mmCIF file of C-alpha atoms in Angstrom:
data_model
loop_
_atom_site.group_PDB
_atom_site.id
_atom_site.type_symbol
_atom_site.label_atom_id
_atom_site.label_comp_id
_atom_site.label_asym_id
_atom_site.label_seq_id
_atom_site.Cartn_x
_atom_site.Cartn_y
_atom_site.Cartn_z
ATOM 1 C CA PHE A 781 -85.876 -22.201 -6.658
ATOM 2 C CA GLU A 782 -89.005 -21.742 -4.577
ATOM 3 C CA VAL A 783 -91.840 -20.729 -6.864
ATOM 4 C CA ARG A 784 -95.522 -19.854 -6.580
ATOM 5 C CA ILE A 785 -97.773 -19.999 -9.626
ATOM 6 C CA GLU A 786 -101.241 -18.462 -9.688
ATOM 7 C CA ILE A 787 -103.474 -19.507 -12.551
ATOM 8 C CA ARG A 788 -106.919 -18.213 -13.450
ATOM 9 C CA SER A 789 -109.826 -20.286 -14.690
ATOM 10 C CA THR A 790 -109.560 -18.553 -18.089
ATOM 11 C CA TYR A 791 -106.097 -20.057 -18.720
ATOM 12 C CA PRO A 792 -104.513 -20.071 -21.279
ATOM 13 C CA ASN A 793 -106.152 -16.805 -22.260
ATOM 14 C CA ALA A 794 -105.051 -15.256 -18.975
ATOM 15 C CA GLU A 795 -101.322 -15.439 -18.317
ATOM 16 C CA PRO A 796 -100.366 -17.175 -15.039
ATOM 17 C CA LEU A 797 -98.499 -15.152 -12.438
ATOM 18 C CA VAL A 798 -95.173 -16.792 -11.609
ATOM 19 C CA THR A 799 -93.374 -15.551 -8.501
ATOM 20 C CA GLU A 800 -89.952 -16.566 -7.177
ATOM 21 C CA THR A 801 -90.575 -16.611 -3.430
ATOM 22 C CA GLY A 802 -87.225 -17.801 -2.068
ATOM 23 C CA GLY A 803 -85.301 -14.604 -2.838
ATOM 24 C CA ARG A 804 -82.597 -16.418 -4.786
ATOM 25 C CA ILE A 805 -82.923 -14.120 -7.820
ATOM 26 C CA PRO A 806 -81.883 -10.480 -7.169
ATOM 27 C CA ARG A 807 -84.824 -8.125 -7.667
ATOM 28 C CA LYS A 808 -83.347 -6.320 -10.668
ATOM 29 C CA ILE A 809 -84.865 -5.590 -14.045
ATOM 30 C CA GLU A 810 -81.689 -6.981 -15.615
ATOM 31 C CA ARG A 811 -82.668 -10.370 -14.168
ATOM 32 C CA HIS A 812 -86.163 -10.112 -15.650
ATOM 33 C CA ILE A 813 -87.889 -10.079 -12.275
ATOM 34 C CA SER A 814 -89.892 -7.402 -10.458
ATOM 35 C CA VAL A 815 -89.330 -6.146 -6.921
ATOM 36 C CA ASP A 816 -92.270 -8.281 -5.751
ATOM 37 C CA GLY A 817 -90.660 -11.402 -7.205
ATOM 38 C CA SER A 818 -92.964 -11.755 -10.208
ATOM 39 C CA CYS A 819 -91.084 -13.201 -13.168
ATOM 40 C CA CYS A 820 -91.063 -12.064 -16.780
ATOM 41 C CA LEU A 821 -91.164 -15.348 -18.669
ATOM 42 C CA GLY A 822 -91.580 -13.735 -22.073
ATOM 43 C CA VAL A 823 -94.355 -12.218 -24.154
ATOM 44 C CA TRP A 824 -97.490 -14.264 -23.513
ATOM 45 C CA GLU A 825 -99.202 -13.555 -26.814
ATOM 46 C CA GLN A 826 -96.166 -14.847 -28.705
ATOM 47 C CA TRP A 827 -96.347 -18.137 -26.828
ATOM 48 C CA LEU A 828 -100.084 -18.445 -27.513
ATOM 49 C CA ALA A 829 -99.490 -17.862 -31.216
ATOM 50 C CA GLU A 830 -96.506 -20.186 -31.621
ATOM 51 C CA ALA A 831 -97.038 -23.030 -29.158
ATOM 52 C CA THR A 832 -98.650 -26.196 -30.508
ATOM 53 C CA ASP A 833 -99.637 -27.193 -26.971
ATOM 54 C CA THR A 834 -100.843 -24.541 -24.513
ATOM 55 C CA SER A 835 -101.844 -26.879 -21.694
ATOM 56 C CA PHE A 836 -100.647 -26.086 -18.172
ATOM 57 C CA ALA A 837 -98.202 -28.989 -18.364
ATOM 58 C CA ALA A 838 -96.719 -27.459 -21.524
ATOM 59 C CA PHE A 839 -96.472 -24.108 -19.747
ATOM 60 C CA LEU A 840 -94.485 -25.703 -16.920
ATOM 61 C CA SER A 841 -92.140 -27.626 -19.216
ATOM 62 C CA GLY A 842 -91.789 -24.672 -21.589
ATOM 63 C CA PRO A 843 -91.726 -21.030 -20.396
ATOM 64 C CA VAL A 844 -91.379 -21.809 -16.662
ATOM 65 C CA ARG A 845 -88.590 -24.365 -17.039
ATOM 66 C CA GLU A 846 -86.745 -22.229 -19.601
ATOM 67 C CA PHE A 847 -86.887 -19.146 -17.367
ATOM 68 C CA PHE A 848 -85.391 -20.827 -14.316
ATOM 69 C CA LEU A 849 -82.881 -22.802 -16.356
ATOM 70 C CA SER A 850 -81.719 -19.509 -17.870
ATOM 71 C CA GLN A 851 -81.448 -17.996 -14.386
ATOM 72 C CA SER A 852 -79.322 -20.932 -13.211
ATOM 73 C CA LEU A 853 -76.989 -20.626 -16.187
ATOM 74 C CA TYR A 854 -76.743 -16.872 -15.659
ATOM 75 C CA GLU A 855 -75.623 -17.480 -12.075
ATOM 76 C CA LEU A 856 -72.823 -19.706 -13.397
ATOM 77 C CA THR A 857 -71.713 -17.737 -16.457
ATOM 78 C CA GLY A 858 -73.071 -14.204 -16.161
ATOM 79 C CA GLN A 859 -74.602 -14.612 -19.615
ATOM 80 C CA TRP A 860 -78.031 -15.388 -20.987
ATOM 81 C CA ARG A 861 -77.250 -18.569 -22.907
ATOM 82 C CA PHE A 862 -80.550 -18.489 -24.808
ATOM 83 C CA GLY A 863 -80.585 -14.740 -25.406
ATOM 84 C CA GLU A 864 -82.913 -12.238 -23.763
ATOM 85 C CA ARG A 865 -85.819 -10.043 -24.737
ATOM 86 C CA THR A 866 -85.641 -6.243 -24.493
ATOM 87 C CA HIS A 867 -87.567 -4.893 -21.514
ATOM 88 C CA GLY A 868 -90.975 -3.221 -21.715
ATOM 89 C CA VAL A 869 -92.928 -2.300 -24.826
ATOM 90 C CA ALA A 870 -89.810 -2.593 -27.023
ATOM 91 C CA GLY A 871 -89.580 -6.298 -26.181
ATOM 92 C CA MET A 872 -93.284 -6.722 -26.821
ATOM 93 C CA LEU A 873 -92.860 -5.128 -30.240
ATOM 94 C CA GLU A 874 -89.944 -7.451 -31.015
ATOM 95 C CA ALA A 875 -92.022 -10.498 -30.091
ATOM 96 C CA TYR A 876 -95.020 -9.428 -32.150
ATOM 97 C CA ALA A 877 -92.805 -8.717 -35.162
ATOM 98 C CA GLU A 878 -91.359 -12.241 -34.870
ATOM 99 C CA VAL A 879 -94.856 -13.745 -34.799
ATOM 100 C CA LEU A 880 -95.851 -11.781 -37.897
ATOM 101 C CA GLY A 881 -92.548 -12.288 -39.698
ATOM 102 C CA VAL A 882 -92.075 -8.554 -40.337
ATOM 103 C CA LYS A 883 -89.529 -5.892 -39.420
ATOM 104 C CA THR A 884 -89.595 -4.494 -35.880
ATOM 105 C CA GLU A 885 -91.297 -1.264 -36.884
ATOM 106 C CA ARG A 886 -94.243 -0.146 -34.791
ATOM 107 C CA THR A 887 -96.308 1.204 -37.698
ATOM 108 C CA LEU A 888 -95.787 -1.965 -39.729
ATOM 109 C CA VAL A 889 -96.594 -4.298 -36.841
ATOM 110 C CA CYS A 890 -99.758 -2.344 -35.995
ATOM 111 C CA SER A 891 -100.806 -2.377 -39.649
ATOM 112 C CA TRP A 892 -100.629 -6.191 -39.816
ATOM 113 C CA LEU A 893 -102.347 -6.623 -36.457
ATOM 114 C CA THR A 894 -105.150 -4.256 -37.497
ATOM 115 C CA VAL A 895 -105.865 -6.477 -40.501
ATOM 116 C CA LEU A 896 -105.670 -9.712 -38.486
ATOM 117 C CA ALA A 897 -107.959 -8.286 -35.780
ATOM 118 C CA LYS A 898 -110.786 -8.188 -38.317
ATOM 119 C CA PRO A 899 -112.568 -11.557 -38.810
ATOM 120 C CA SER A 900 -112.485 -11.146 -42.589
ATOM 121 C CA ARG A 901 -110.928 -8.889 -45.182
ATOM 122 C CA LYS A 902 -111.634 -8.178 -48.833
ATOM 123 C CA ARG A 903 -108.963 -9.386 -51.241
ATOM 124 C CA ARG A 904 -108.838 -5.987 -52.917
ATOM 125 C CA SER A 905 -108.088 -4.123 -49.699
ATOM 126 C CA ALA A 906 -104.675 -2.515 -49.376
ATOM 127 C CA CYS A 907 -101.979 -4.917 -48.231
ATOM 128 C CA PRO A 908 -100.718 -4.220 -44.666
ATOM 129 C CA CYS A 909 -97.103 -4.346 -45.866
ATOM 130 C CA GLY A 910 -97.443 -0.820 -47.251
ATOM 131 C CA SER A 911 -96.544 -1.701 -50.837
ATOM 132 C CA GLY A 912 -99.615 0.028 -52.216
ATOM 133 C CA LYS A 913 -100.785 -3.205 -53.829
ATOM 134 C CA THR A 914 -103.996 -4.997 -52.979
ATOM 135 C CA THR A 915 -103.820 -7.967 -50.643
ATOM 136 C CA GLU A 916 -104.874 -10.234 -53.514
ATOM 137 C CA HIS A 917 -101.701 -9.371 -55.443
ATOM 138 C CA CYS A 918 -99.322 -9.154 -52.509
ATOM 139 C CA HIS A 919 -99.352 -10.985 -49.150
ATOM 140 C CA GLN A 920 -102.645 -12.870 -49.399
ATOM 141 C CA GLU A 921 -101.133 -16.297 -48.682
ATOM 142 C CA GLU A 922 -99.071 -14.977 -45.774
ATOM 143 C CA LEU A 923 -102.196 -13.457 -44.221
ATOM 144 C CA ARG A 924 -104.091 -16.725 -44.603
ATOM 145 C CA ALA A 925 -101.302 -18.603 -42.842
ATOM 146 C CA LEU A 926 -101.144 -16.040 -40.049
ATOM 147 C CA ARG A 927 -104.894 -16.209 -39.445
ATOM 148 C CA ARG A 928 -104.524 -19.903 -38.663
ATOM 149 C CA ARG A 929 -102.037 -19.085 -35.875
ATOM 150 C CA VAL A 930 -103.268 -15.678 -34.759
ATOM 151 C CA PRO A 931 -107.073 -15.571 -34.360
ATOM 152 C CA SER A 932 -108.758 -12.170 -34.529
ATOM 153 C CA ASN A 933 -109.227 -11.833 -30.758
ATOM 154 C CA LEU A 934 -105.521 -12.532 -30.133
ATOM 155 C CA ALA A 935 -104.507 -10.025 -32.823
ATOM 156 C CA GLU A 936 -106.782 -7.411 -31.243
ATOM 157 C CA ARG A 937 -105.261 -8.118 -27.847
ATOM 158 C CA MET A 938 -101.737 -7.631 -29.231
ATOM 159 C CA LEU A 939 -102.762 -4.391 -30.894
ATOM 160 C CA LEU A 940 -104.394 -3.061 -27.727
ATOM 161 C CA ASN A 941 -101.316 -3.972 -25.691
ATOM 162 C CA LEU A 942 -99.223 -1.707 -27.897
ATOM 163 C CA ARG A 943 -101.775 1.099 -27.903
ATOM 164 C CA GLN A 944 -102.259 1.226 -24.150
ATOM 165 C CA TYR A 945 -98.621 2.203 -23.689
ATOM 166 C CA ASP A 946 -99.245 5.243 -25.881
ATOM 167 C CA ARG A 947 -102.609 6.373 -24.589
ATOM 168 C CA GLY A 948 -103.138 4.916 -21.128
ATOM 169 C CA ASP A 949 -106.831 4.877 -22.049
ATOM 170 C CA GLN A 950 -109.142 3.231 -19.502
ATOM 171 C CA ARG A 951 -111.363 2.006 -22.334
ATOM 172 C CA ILE A 952 -108.423 0.151 -23.871
ATOM 173 C CA ARG A 953 -107.652 -1.541 -20.549
ATOM 174 C CA MET A 954 -111.295 -2.533 -20.132
ATOM 175 C CA ARG A 955 -111.380 -4.029 -23.636
ATOM 176 C CA LEU A 956 -108.162 -5.937 -22.919
ATOM 177 C CA GLU A 957 -109.637 -7.364 -19.736
ATOM 178 C CA ALA A 958 -112.747 -8.455 -21.639
ATOM 179 C CA ILE A 959 -110.631 -10.262 -24.231
ATOM 180 C CA ILE A 960 -108.526 -11.967 -21.560
ATOM 181 C CA ASP A 961 -111.631 -13.083 -19.682
ATOM 182 C CA ALA A 962 -113.165 -14.510 -22.843
ATOM 183 C CA THR A 963 -112.512 -17.977 -24.239
ATOM 184 C CA LEU A 964 -109.904 -18.685 -26.881
ATOM 185 C CA PRO A 965 -110.676 -20.941 -29.866
ATOM 186 C CA SER A 966 -110.594 -24.666 -29.127
ATOM 187 C CA ARG A 967 -106.974 -25.018 -30.352
ATOM 188 C CA SER A 968 -105.797 -23.078 -27.334
ATOM 189 C CA ARG A 969 -108.067 -24.451 -24.653
ATOM 190 C CA PRO A 970 -106.454 -26.452 -21.844
ATOM 191 C CA SER A 971 -107.040 -30.165 -21.489
ATOM 192 C CA LYS A 972 -109.978 -31.220 -19.359
ATOM 193 C CA GLY A 973 -109.204 -31.691 -15.707
ATOM 194 C CA ILE A 974 -106.321 -29.238 -15.507
ATOM 195 C CA ILE A 975 -108.388 -26.333 -14.189
ATOM 196 C CA PRO A 976 -111.697 -26.747 -12.360
ATOM 197 C CA ALA A 977 -114.283 -24.557 -14.086
ATOM 198 C CA SER A 978 -115.730 -23.449 -10.748
ATOM 199 C CA GLN A 979 -112.394 -22.233 -9.457
ATOM 200 C CA SER A 980 -111.472 -18.626 -10.249
ATOM 201 C CA ALA A 981 -107.809 -19.033 -9.350
ATOM 202 C CA LEU A 982 -105.579 -21.927 -8.451
ATOM 203 C CA LYS A 983 -102.374 -21.431 -6.441
ATOM 204 C CA LEU A 984 -99.678 -23.983 -7.038
ATOM 205 C CA SER A 985 -96.374 -24.214 -5.253
ATOM 206 C CA SER A 986 -93.481 -25.951 -6.994
ATOM 207 C CA SER A 987 -89.872 -26.462 -5.992
ATOM 208 C CA PHE A 988 -87.185 -26.356 -8.669
ATOM 209 C CA PRO A 989 -83.887 -28.103 -7.857
ATOM 210 C CA ASN A 990 -80.598 -26.220 -7.819
#
């Protein structure tokens, strides 16, 4: 595969743009690629929440490698050997539900994300699961564990991603851009030397063997 990767200085907060430039992959939504060759490697926020290493090297050996390996196997077998995500907002909802460990129900997912998007929450507040119990007597430990993996700014970003599909509100898009341009907590920052701070975007060209 012939591939171009564009990465912004705010990586890993900003998702890199991966484009298959050689034309080997048919430009069909069923192949998880757009007409311009940009590739859908998965749901970025899920990777940020679940990956223990979000360096650029980990991105190459993880999502990028897995995407093109899956494409190669699909060419040989006509099947997605590692499964595939539903397209569009439905796939995003599936990914967020997996991160949260809840059912793929929009109201439920948004309820949990709304709680996580707040820096703190009173123990006697209603639990986001909808049980009617207070958090203290329901999912308090689960929320504590989730906060360690999903910081408030990432939870807000996930929530806004879902809402923008419903409303198409310019204010939501502007808030999303502000979050993406901000800096993630130190756990998610790239290693020094990977991205020059003075460089707004870095174009990398990589060749993947057949």
